[in-house]
XYZ file of C-alpha atoms in Angstrom:
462
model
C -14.662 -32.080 2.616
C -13.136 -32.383 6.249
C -10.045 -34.126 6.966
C -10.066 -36.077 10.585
C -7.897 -34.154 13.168
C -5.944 -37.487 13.021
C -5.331 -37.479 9.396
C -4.454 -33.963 9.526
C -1.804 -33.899 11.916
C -0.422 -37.443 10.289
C -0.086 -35.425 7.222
C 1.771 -32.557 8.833
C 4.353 -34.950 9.968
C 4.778 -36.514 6.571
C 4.685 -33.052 4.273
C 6.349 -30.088 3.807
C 3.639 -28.135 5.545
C 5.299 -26.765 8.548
C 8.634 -26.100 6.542
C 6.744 -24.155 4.056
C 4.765 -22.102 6.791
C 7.796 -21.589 8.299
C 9.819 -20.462 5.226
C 6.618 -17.806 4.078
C 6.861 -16.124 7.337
C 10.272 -15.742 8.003
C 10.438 -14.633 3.906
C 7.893 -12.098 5.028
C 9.016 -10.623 8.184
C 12.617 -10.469 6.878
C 11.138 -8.306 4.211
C 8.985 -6.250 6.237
C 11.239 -5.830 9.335
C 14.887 -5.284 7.401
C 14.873 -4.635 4.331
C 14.657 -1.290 3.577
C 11.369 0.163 1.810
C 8.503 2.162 1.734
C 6.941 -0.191 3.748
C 9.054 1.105 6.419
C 9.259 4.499 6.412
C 6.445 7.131 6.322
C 2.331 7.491 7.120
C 2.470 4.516 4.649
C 4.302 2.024 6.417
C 3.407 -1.303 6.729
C 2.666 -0.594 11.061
C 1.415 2.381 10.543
C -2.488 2.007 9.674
C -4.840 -0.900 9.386
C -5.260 -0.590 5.677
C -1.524 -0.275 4.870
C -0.221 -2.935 6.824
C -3.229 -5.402 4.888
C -1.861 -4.302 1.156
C 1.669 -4.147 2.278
C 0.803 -7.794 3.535
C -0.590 -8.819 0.166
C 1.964 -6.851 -1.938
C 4.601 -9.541 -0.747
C 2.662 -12.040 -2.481
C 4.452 -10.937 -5.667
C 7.514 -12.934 -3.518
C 5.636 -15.324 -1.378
C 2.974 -16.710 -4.252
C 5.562 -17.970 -6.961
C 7.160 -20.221 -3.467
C 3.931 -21.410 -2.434
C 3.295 -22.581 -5.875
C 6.992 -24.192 -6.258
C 6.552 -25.791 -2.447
C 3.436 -27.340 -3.516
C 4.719 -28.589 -6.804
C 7.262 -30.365 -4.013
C 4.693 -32.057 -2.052
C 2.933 -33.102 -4.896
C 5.786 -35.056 -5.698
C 5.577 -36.759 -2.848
C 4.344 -39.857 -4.109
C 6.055 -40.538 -7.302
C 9.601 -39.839 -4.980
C 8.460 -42.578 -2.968
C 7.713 -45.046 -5.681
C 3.611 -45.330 -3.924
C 1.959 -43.838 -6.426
C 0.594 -46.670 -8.521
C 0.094 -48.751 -5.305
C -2.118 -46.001 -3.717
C -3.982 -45.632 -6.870
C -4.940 -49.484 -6.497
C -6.316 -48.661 -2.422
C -10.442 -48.649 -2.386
C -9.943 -45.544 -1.237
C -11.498 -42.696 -2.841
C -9.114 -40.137 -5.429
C -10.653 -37.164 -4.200
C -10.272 -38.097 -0.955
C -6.292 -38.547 -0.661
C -5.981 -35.613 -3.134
C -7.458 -33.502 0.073
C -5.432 -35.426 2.171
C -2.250 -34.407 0.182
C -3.681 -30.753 -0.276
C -4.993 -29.759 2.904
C -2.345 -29.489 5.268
C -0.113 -27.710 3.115
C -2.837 -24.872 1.934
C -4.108 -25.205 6.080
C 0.052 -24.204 6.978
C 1.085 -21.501 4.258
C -2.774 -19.848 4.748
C -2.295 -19.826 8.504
C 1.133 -18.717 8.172
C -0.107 -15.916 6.182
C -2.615 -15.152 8.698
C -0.470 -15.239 11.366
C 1.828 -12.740 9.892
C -1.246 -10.254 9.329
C -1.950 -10.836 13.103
C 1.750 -9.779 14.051
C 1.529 -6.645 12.105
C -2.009 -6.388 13.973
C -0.059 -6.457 17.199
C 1.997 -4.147 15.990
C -0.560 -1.547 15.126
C -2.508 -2.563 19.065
C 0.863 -1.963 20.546
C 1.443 1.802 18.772
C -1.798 2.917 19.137
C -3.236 2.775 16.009
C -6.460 4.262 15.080
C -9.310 1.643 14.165
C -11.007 2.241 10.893
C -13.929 -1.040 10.944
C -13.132 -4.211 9.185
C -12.625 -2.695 5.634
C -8.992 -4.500 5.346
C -10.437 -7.513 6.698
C -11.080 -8.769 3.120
C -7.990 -7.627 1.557
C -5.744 -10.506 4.259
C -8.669 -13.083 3.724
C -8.126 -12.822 -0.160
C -4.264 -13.011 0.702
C -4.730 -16.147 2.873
C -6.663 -17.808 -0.104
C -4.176 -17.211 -2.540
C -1.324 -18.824 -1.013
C -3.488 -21.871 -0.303
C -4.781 -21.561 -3.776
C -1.464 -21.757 -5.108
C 0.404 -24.246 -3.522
C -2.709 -26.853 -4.022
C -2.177 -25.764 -8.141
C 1.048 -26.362 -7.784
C 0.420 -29.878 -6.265
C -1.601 -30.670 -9.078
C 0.494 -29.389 -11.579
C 3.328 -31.530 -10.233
C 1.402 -34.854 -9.968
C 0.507 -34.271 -13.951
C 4.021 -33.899 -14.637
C 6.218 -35.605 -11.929
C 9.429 -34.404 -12.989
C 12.131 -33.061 -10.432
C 12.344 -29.750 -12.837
C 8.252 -29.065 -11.853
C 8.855 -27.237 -8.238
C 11.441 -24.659 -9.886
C 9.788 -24.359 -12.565
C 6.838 -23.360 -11.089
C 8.256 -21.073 -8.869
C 9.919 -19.218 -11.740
C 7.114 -19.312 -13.680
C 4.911 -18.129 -10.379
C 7.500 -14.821 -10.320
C 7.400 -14.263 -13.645
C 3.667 -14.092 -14.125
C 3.177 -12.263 -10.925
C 5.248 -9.374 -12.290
C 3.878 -9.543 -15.118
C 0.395 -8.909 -14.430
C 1.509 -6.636 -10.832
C -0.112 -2.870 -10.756
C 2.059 -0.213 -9.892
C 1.189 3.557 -8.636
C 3.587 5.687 -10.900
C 1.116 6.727 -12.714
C -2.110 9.119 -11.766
C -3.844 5.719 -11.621
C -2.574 2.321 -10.943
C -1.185 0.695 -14.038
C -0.120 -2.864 -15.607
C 1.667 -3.805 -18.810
C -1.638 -5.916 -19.940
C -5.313 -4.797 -19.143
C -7.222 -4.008 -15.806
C -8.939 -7.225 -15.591
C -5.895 -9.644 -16.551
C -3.697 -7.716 -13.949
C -6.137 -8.458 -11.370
C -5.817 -12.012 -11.529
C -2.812 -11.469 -9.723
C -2.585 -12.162 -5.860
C -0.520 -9.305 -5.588
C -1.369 -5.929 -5.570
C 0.212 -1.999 -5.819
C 2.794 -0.525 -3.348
C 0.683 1.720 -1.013
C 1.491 5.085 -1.370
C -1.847 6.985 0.309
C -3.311 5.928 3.406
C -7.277 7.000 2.384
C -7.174 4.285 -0.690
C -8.649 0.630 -0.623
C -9.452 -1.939 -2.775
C -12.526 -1.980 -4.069
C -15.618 -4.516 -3.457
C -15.235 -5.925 -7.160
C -12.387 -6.172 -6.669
C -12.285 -8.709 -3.696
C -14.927 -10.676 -5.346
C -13.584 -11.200 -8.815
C -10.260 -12.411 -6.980
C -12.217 -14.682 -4.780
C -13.727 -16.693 -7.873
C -10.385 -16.655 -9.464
C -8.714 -18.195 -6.855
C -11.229 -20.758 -6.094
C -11.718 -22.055 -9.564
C -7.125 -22.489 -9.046
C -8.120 -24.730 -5.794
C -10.454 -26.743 -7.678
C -8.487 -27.440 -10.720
C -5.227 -28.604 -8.264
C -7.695 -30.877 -6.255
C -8.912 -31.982 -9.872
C -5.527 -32.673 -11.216
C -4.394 -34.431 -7.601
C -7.289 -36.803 -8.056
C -7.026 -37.364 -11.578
C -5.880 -40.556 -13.086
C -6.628 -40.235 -16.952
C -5.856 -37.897 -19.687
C -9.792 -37.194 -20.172
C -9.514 -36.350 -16.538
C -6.545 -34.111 -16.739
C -8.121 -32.406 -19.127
C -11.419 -31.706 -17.532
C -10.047 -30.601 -15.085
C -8.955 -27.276 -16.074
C -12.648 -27.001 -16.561
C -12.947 -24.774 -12.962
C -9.762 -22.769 -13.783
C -11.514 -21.974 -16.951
C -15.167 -21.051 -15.043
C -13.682 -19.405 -12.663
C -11.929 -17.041 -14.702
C -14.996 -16.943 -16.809
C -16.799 -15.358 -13.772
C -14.038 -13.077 -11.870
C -13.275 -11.172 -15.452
C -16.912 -9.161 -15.864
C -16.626 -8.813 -12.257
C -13.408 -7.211 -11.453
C -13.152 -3.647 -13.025
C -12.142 -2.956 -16.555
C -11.230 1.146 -15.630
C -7.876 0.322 -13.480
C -9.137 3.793 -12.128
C -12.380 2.026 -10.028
C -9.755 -0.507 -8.271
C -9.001 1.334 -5.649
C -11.320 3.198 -3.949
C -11.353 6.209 -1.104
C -11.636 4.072 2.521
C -14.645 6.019 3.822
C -14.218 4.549 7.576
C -10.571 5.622 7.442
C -10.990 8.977 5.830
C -13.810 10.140 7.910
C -12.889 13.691 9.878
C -12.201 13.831 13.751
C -12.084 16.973 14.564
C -10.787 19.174 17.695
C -12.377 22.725 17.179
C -11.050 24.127 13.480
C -8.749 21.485 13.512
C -9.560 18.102 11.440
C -7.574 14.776 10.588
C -9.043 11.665 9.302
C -10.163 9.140 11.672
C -6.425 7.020 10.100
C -4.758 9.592 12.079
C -6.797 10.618 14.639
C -3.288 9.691 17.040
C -1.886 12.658 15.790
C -4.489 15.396 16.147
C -3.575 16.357 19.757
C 0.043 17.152 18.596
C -2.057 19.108 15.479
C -4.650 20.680 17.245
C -2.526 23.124 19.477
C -0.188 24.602 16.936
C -3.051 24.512 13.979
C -4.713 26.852 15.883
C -1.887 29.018 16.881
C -1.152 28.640 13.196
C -4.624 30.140 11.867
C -4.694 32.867 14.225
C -1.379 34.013 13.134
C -2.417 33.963 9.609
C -5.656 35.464 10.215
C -3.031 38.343 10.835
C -1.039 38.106 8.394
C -3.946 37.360 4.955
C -6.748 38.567 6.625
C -9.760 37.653 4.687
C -7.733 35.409 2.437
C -6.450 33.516 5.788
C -7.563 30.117 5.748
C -10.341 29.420 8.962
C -9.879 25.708 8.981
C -7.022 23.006 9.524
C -7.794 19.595 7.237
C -5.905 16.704 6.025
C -6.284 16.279 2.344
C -8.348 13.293 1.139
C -7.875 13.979 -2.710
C -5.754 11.069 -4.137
C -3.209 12.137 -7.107
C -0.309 10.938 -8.955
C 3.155 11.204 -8.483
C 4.115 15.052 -9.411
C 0.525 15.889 -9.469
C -0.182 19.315 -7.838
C -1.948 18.835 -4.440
C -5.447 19.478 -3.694
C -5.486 23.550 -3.611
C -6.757 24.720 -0.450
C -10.206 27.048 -0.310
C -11.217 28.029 2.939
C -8.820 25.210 5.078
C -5.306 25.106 5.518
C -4.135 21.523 4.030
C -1.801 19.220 5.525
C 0.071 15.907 4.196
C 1.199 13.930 7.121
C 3.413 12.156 3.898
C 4.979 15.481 3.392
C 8.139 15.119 5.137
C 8.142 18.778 6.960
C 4.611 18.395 8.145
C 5.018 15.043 9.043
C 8.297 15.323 11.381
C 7.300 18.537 12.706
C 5.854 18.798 16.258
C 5.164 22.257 18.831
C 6.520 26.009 17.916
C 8.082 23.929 14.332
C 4.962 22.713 13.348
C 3.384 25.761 13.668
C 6.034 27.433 11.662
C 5.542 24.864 8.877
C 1.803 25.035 8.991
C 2.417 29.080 8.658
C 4.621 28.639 5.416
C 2.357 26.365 3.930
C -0.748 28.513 4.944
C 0.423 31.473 3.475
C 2.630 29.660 0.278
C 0.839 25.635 -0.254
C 3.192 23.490 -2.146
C 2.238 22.862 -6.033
C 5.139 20.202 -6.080
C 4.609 17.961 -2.756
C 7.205 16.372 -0.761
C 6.829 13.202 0.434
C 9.230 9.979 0.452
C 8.997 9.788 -3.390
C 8.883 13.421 -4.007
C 11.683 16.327 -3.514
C 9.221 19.610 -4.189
C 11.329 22.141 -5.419
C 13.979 24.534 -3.417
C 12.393 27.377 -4.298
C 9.215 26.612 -2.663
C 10.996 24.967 0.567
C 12.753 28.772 0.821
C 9.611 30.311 0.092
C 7.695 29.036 3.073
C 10.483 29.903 5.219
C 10.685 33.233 4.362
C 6.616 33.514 4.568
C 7.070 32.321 8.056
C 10.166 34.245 8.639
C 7.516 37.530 7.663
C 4.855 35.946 10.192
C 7.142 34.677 13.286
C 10.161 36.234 12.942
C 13.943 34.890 11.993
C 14.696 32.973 8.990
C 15.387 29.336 9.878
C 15.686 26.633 6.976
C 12.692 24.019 6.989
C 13.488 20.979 8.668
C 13.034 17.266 6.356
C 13.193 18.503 3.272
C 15.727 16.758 0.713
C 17.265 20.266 0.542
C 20.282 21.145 2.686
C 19.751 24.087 5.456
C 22.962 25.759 3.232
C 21.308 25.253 0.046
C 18.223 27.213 1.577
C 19.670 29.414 3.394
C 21.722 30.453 0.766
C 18.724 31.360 -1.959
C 16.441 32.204 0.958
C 18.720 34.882 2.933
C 19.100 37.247 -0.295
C 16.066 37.336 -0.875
C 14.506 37.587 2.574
C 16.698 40.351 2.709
C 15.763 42.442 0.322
C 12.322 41.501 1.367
C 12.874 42.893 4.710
C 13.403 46.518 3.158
C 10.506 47.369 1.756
C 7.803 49.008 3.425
C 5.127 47.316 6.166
C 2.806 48.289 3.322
C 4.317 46.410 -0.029
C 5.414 43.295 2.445
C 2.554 42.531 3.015
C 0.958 43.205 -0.357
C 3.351 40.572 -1.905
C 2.627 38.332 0.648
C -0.779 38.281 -0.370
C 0.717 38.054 -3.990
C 2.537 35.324 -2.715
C -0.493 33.850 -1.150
C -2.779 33.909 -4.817
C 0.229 32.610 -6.900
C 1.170 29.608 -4.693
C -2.885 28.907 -4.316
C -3.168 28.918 -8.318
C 0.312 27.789 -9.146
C 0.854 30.503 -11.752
C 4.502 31.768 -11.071
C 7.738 30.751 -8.677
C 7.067 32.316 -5.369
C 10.620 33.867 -4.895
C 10.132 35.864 -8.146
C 6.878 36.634 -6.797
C 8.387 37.994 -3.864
C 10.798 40.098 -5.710
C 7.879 42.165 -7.467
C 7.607 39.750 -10.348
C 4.371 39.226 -11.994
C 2.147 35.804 -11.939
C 1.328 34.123 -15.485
């Protein structure tokens, strides 16, 4: 049902609507904008892409849900603080209709507030020139939106059931509690939860982002949907209930609602998220491909990708690489990479690809063409010193002078000290066995059989 614009804005006056639309946002955007995280940093962070800044959005509900719940509880208390509650019970006037009285402004503020923090971070992407990838995270903010409404209307209910000053805090705890309870993370090769898929998905939360190309999938967005609607309907249910046969029934849409989202939402935690196909499709310049995510960054790619193949072309010959792609394949934490075949792979996430720009990037996108990382570096993973020195003595072969890489966790002394030995004994063998353990080099690092500075020295691959 409706509420008259009169009502409404009567009701705004008299609740703790605005304060609790207030205190979600600023809770938010205090998160977002200074505390540090990997919402912040990287090709991950919350401003970065359309998709990330939606499930960065939602991942704060694992903060902002329990409050909505416990600032609900508070409003539903409303009455019995005044003393009004048996007198309004007495009024003509229907139950269900001051229990969406009480209800709607509140879910109307914290929902809006919610949506008016996804439309900040929307400015934000507008303002840096971020690539459009369609609507796909449309539905991840809507389900968002609906959760926090969802929540504090429970919590309303809850509260007029048990009118008890402890109720809000309670609540709340219990809110935080739960949500981190059932909350996926991405540690794993596949996002994980202490209880199964389907219970974990109950929660309005979901996994820290770490990979741009990942969404959440339809079944996902559905099963949630039903969840949180059958939590509206039993807080409007226990707002306008007066008896304990009431009370009781109405848990009846919690319980139907639950009975509907669970065969819906996926039982494999490995079909939740699913590879964005809007923001992973290629835009290419000539040999040189990103996804359309980061299509802003494939003029600064293009240039030195191409310089990059030419001068491996040289340097492998018909092992050389003839393409430039970003990789699409998700993986763990520690997993190898996707192993390159005919394209030279880049990771914006890897920290030297991702910094580099002009005669730097090209160097990196040498050393990586002729040695490709089997342990990645990115903001959650070091790769391994030996590989860092590796590429830059590959490079060193390819463009002359041996120059540490730039962004790694390593130290330019720690590389330059295991790199210069061995770059130096490197440098006196023949034109002829150079370059046959570079292409050594090349195989092992492409089939992650051996370390590449042992490789280097004339050691054989396992």
């Amino acid at each position: 049902m409706t509420l008259p614009a009169r009502v409404l804005r009567t009701e705004l006056r008299r609740s703790v609507a605005p304060w609790a639309a207030a205190a979600v946002l600023a809770i938010a955007l205090a998160l977002l904008e200074l505390a540090p995280g990997p919402w912040s940093q990287g090709p991950t962070r919350w401003t970065a892409q359309w998709t990330s800044m939606a499930l960065w959005t939602r991942h704060l509900l694992v903060l902002l849900w329990p409050l909505a719940l416990g600032l609900g509880a508070l409003q539903g208390l409303r009455d019995h603080r005044s003393g009004t509650a048996e007198l309004l019970a007495t009024t003509p006037r229907p139950a269900r209709h001051r229990a969406a009285a009480l209800a709607g402004p509140t879910a109307l503020a914290l929902a809006g507030a919610f949506a008016l923090l996804v439309l900040l971070g929307a400015a934000r992407l507008l303002a840096g020139g971020a690539a459009s990838t369609g609507a796909g995270w449309l539905p991840i903010s809507l389900v968002g939106a609906l959760a926090l409404a969802a929540g504090a209307v429970l919590g309303m209910g809850v509260a007029r059931t048990l009118p008890s000053v402890l109720t809000p805090p309670a609540l709340a705890v219990a809110g935080f509690v739960l949500t981190n309870l059932l909350r996926q993370t991405t540690d794993a090769a596949v996002p994980a939860s202490a209880v199964p898929n389907r219970l974990s998905l109950l929660s309005p939360t979901v996994a820290d982002v770490r990979q741009t190309v990942l969404t959440l999938a339809a079944p996902v967005h559905l099963g949630q949907t039903l969840w949180l609607l059958g939590l509206a309907a039993t807080g409007l249910a226990l707002l306008a209930a007066a008896t304990p046969r009431a009370r009781l029934l109405a848990l009846t849409p919690l319980l139907a609602g639950a009975a509907l989202a669970l065969p819906v939402l996926p039982a494999d935690a490995r079909d939740t998220y699913v590879l964005d196909r809007a923001a992973t499709a290629p835009v290419c310049d000539g040999p040189v491909c990103v996804t359309a995510a980061h299509r802003a960054r494939l003029d600064e790619l293009a240039g030195p990708g191409r310089d990059a193949l030419d001068l491996l072309r040289g340097a492998l010959g018909e092992q050389a690489p003839s393409a430039v792609r970003e990789s699409t394949v998700p993986r763990a934490i520690g997993d190898t990479p996707e192993r390159p075949g005919a394209a030279l792979l880049v990771d914006f996430d890897d920290a030297v690809i991702g910094a580099a720009g002009g005669e730097a990037l090209t160097r990196a996108l040498v050393g990586q063409g002729i040695a490709p990382l089997c342990r990645p570096r990115s903001a959650r993973e070091s790769g391994t010193l030996s590989e860092a020195a590796a590429q830059s003595i590959a490079a060193a072969w390819v463009l002359g002078g041996l120059r540490p890489l730039d962004g790694t966790m390593f130290g330019a002394q720690d590389q330059t000290e295991l790199a210069a030995p061995a770059w130096q004994a490197f440098g006196a063998l023949a034109p002829a066995e150079q370059r046959r353990r570079m292409a050594a080099l090349h195989a092992a690092a492409v089939s992650c059989t051996a370390d590449p500075l042992d490789v280097l020295a004339g050691g054989a691959t396992r």
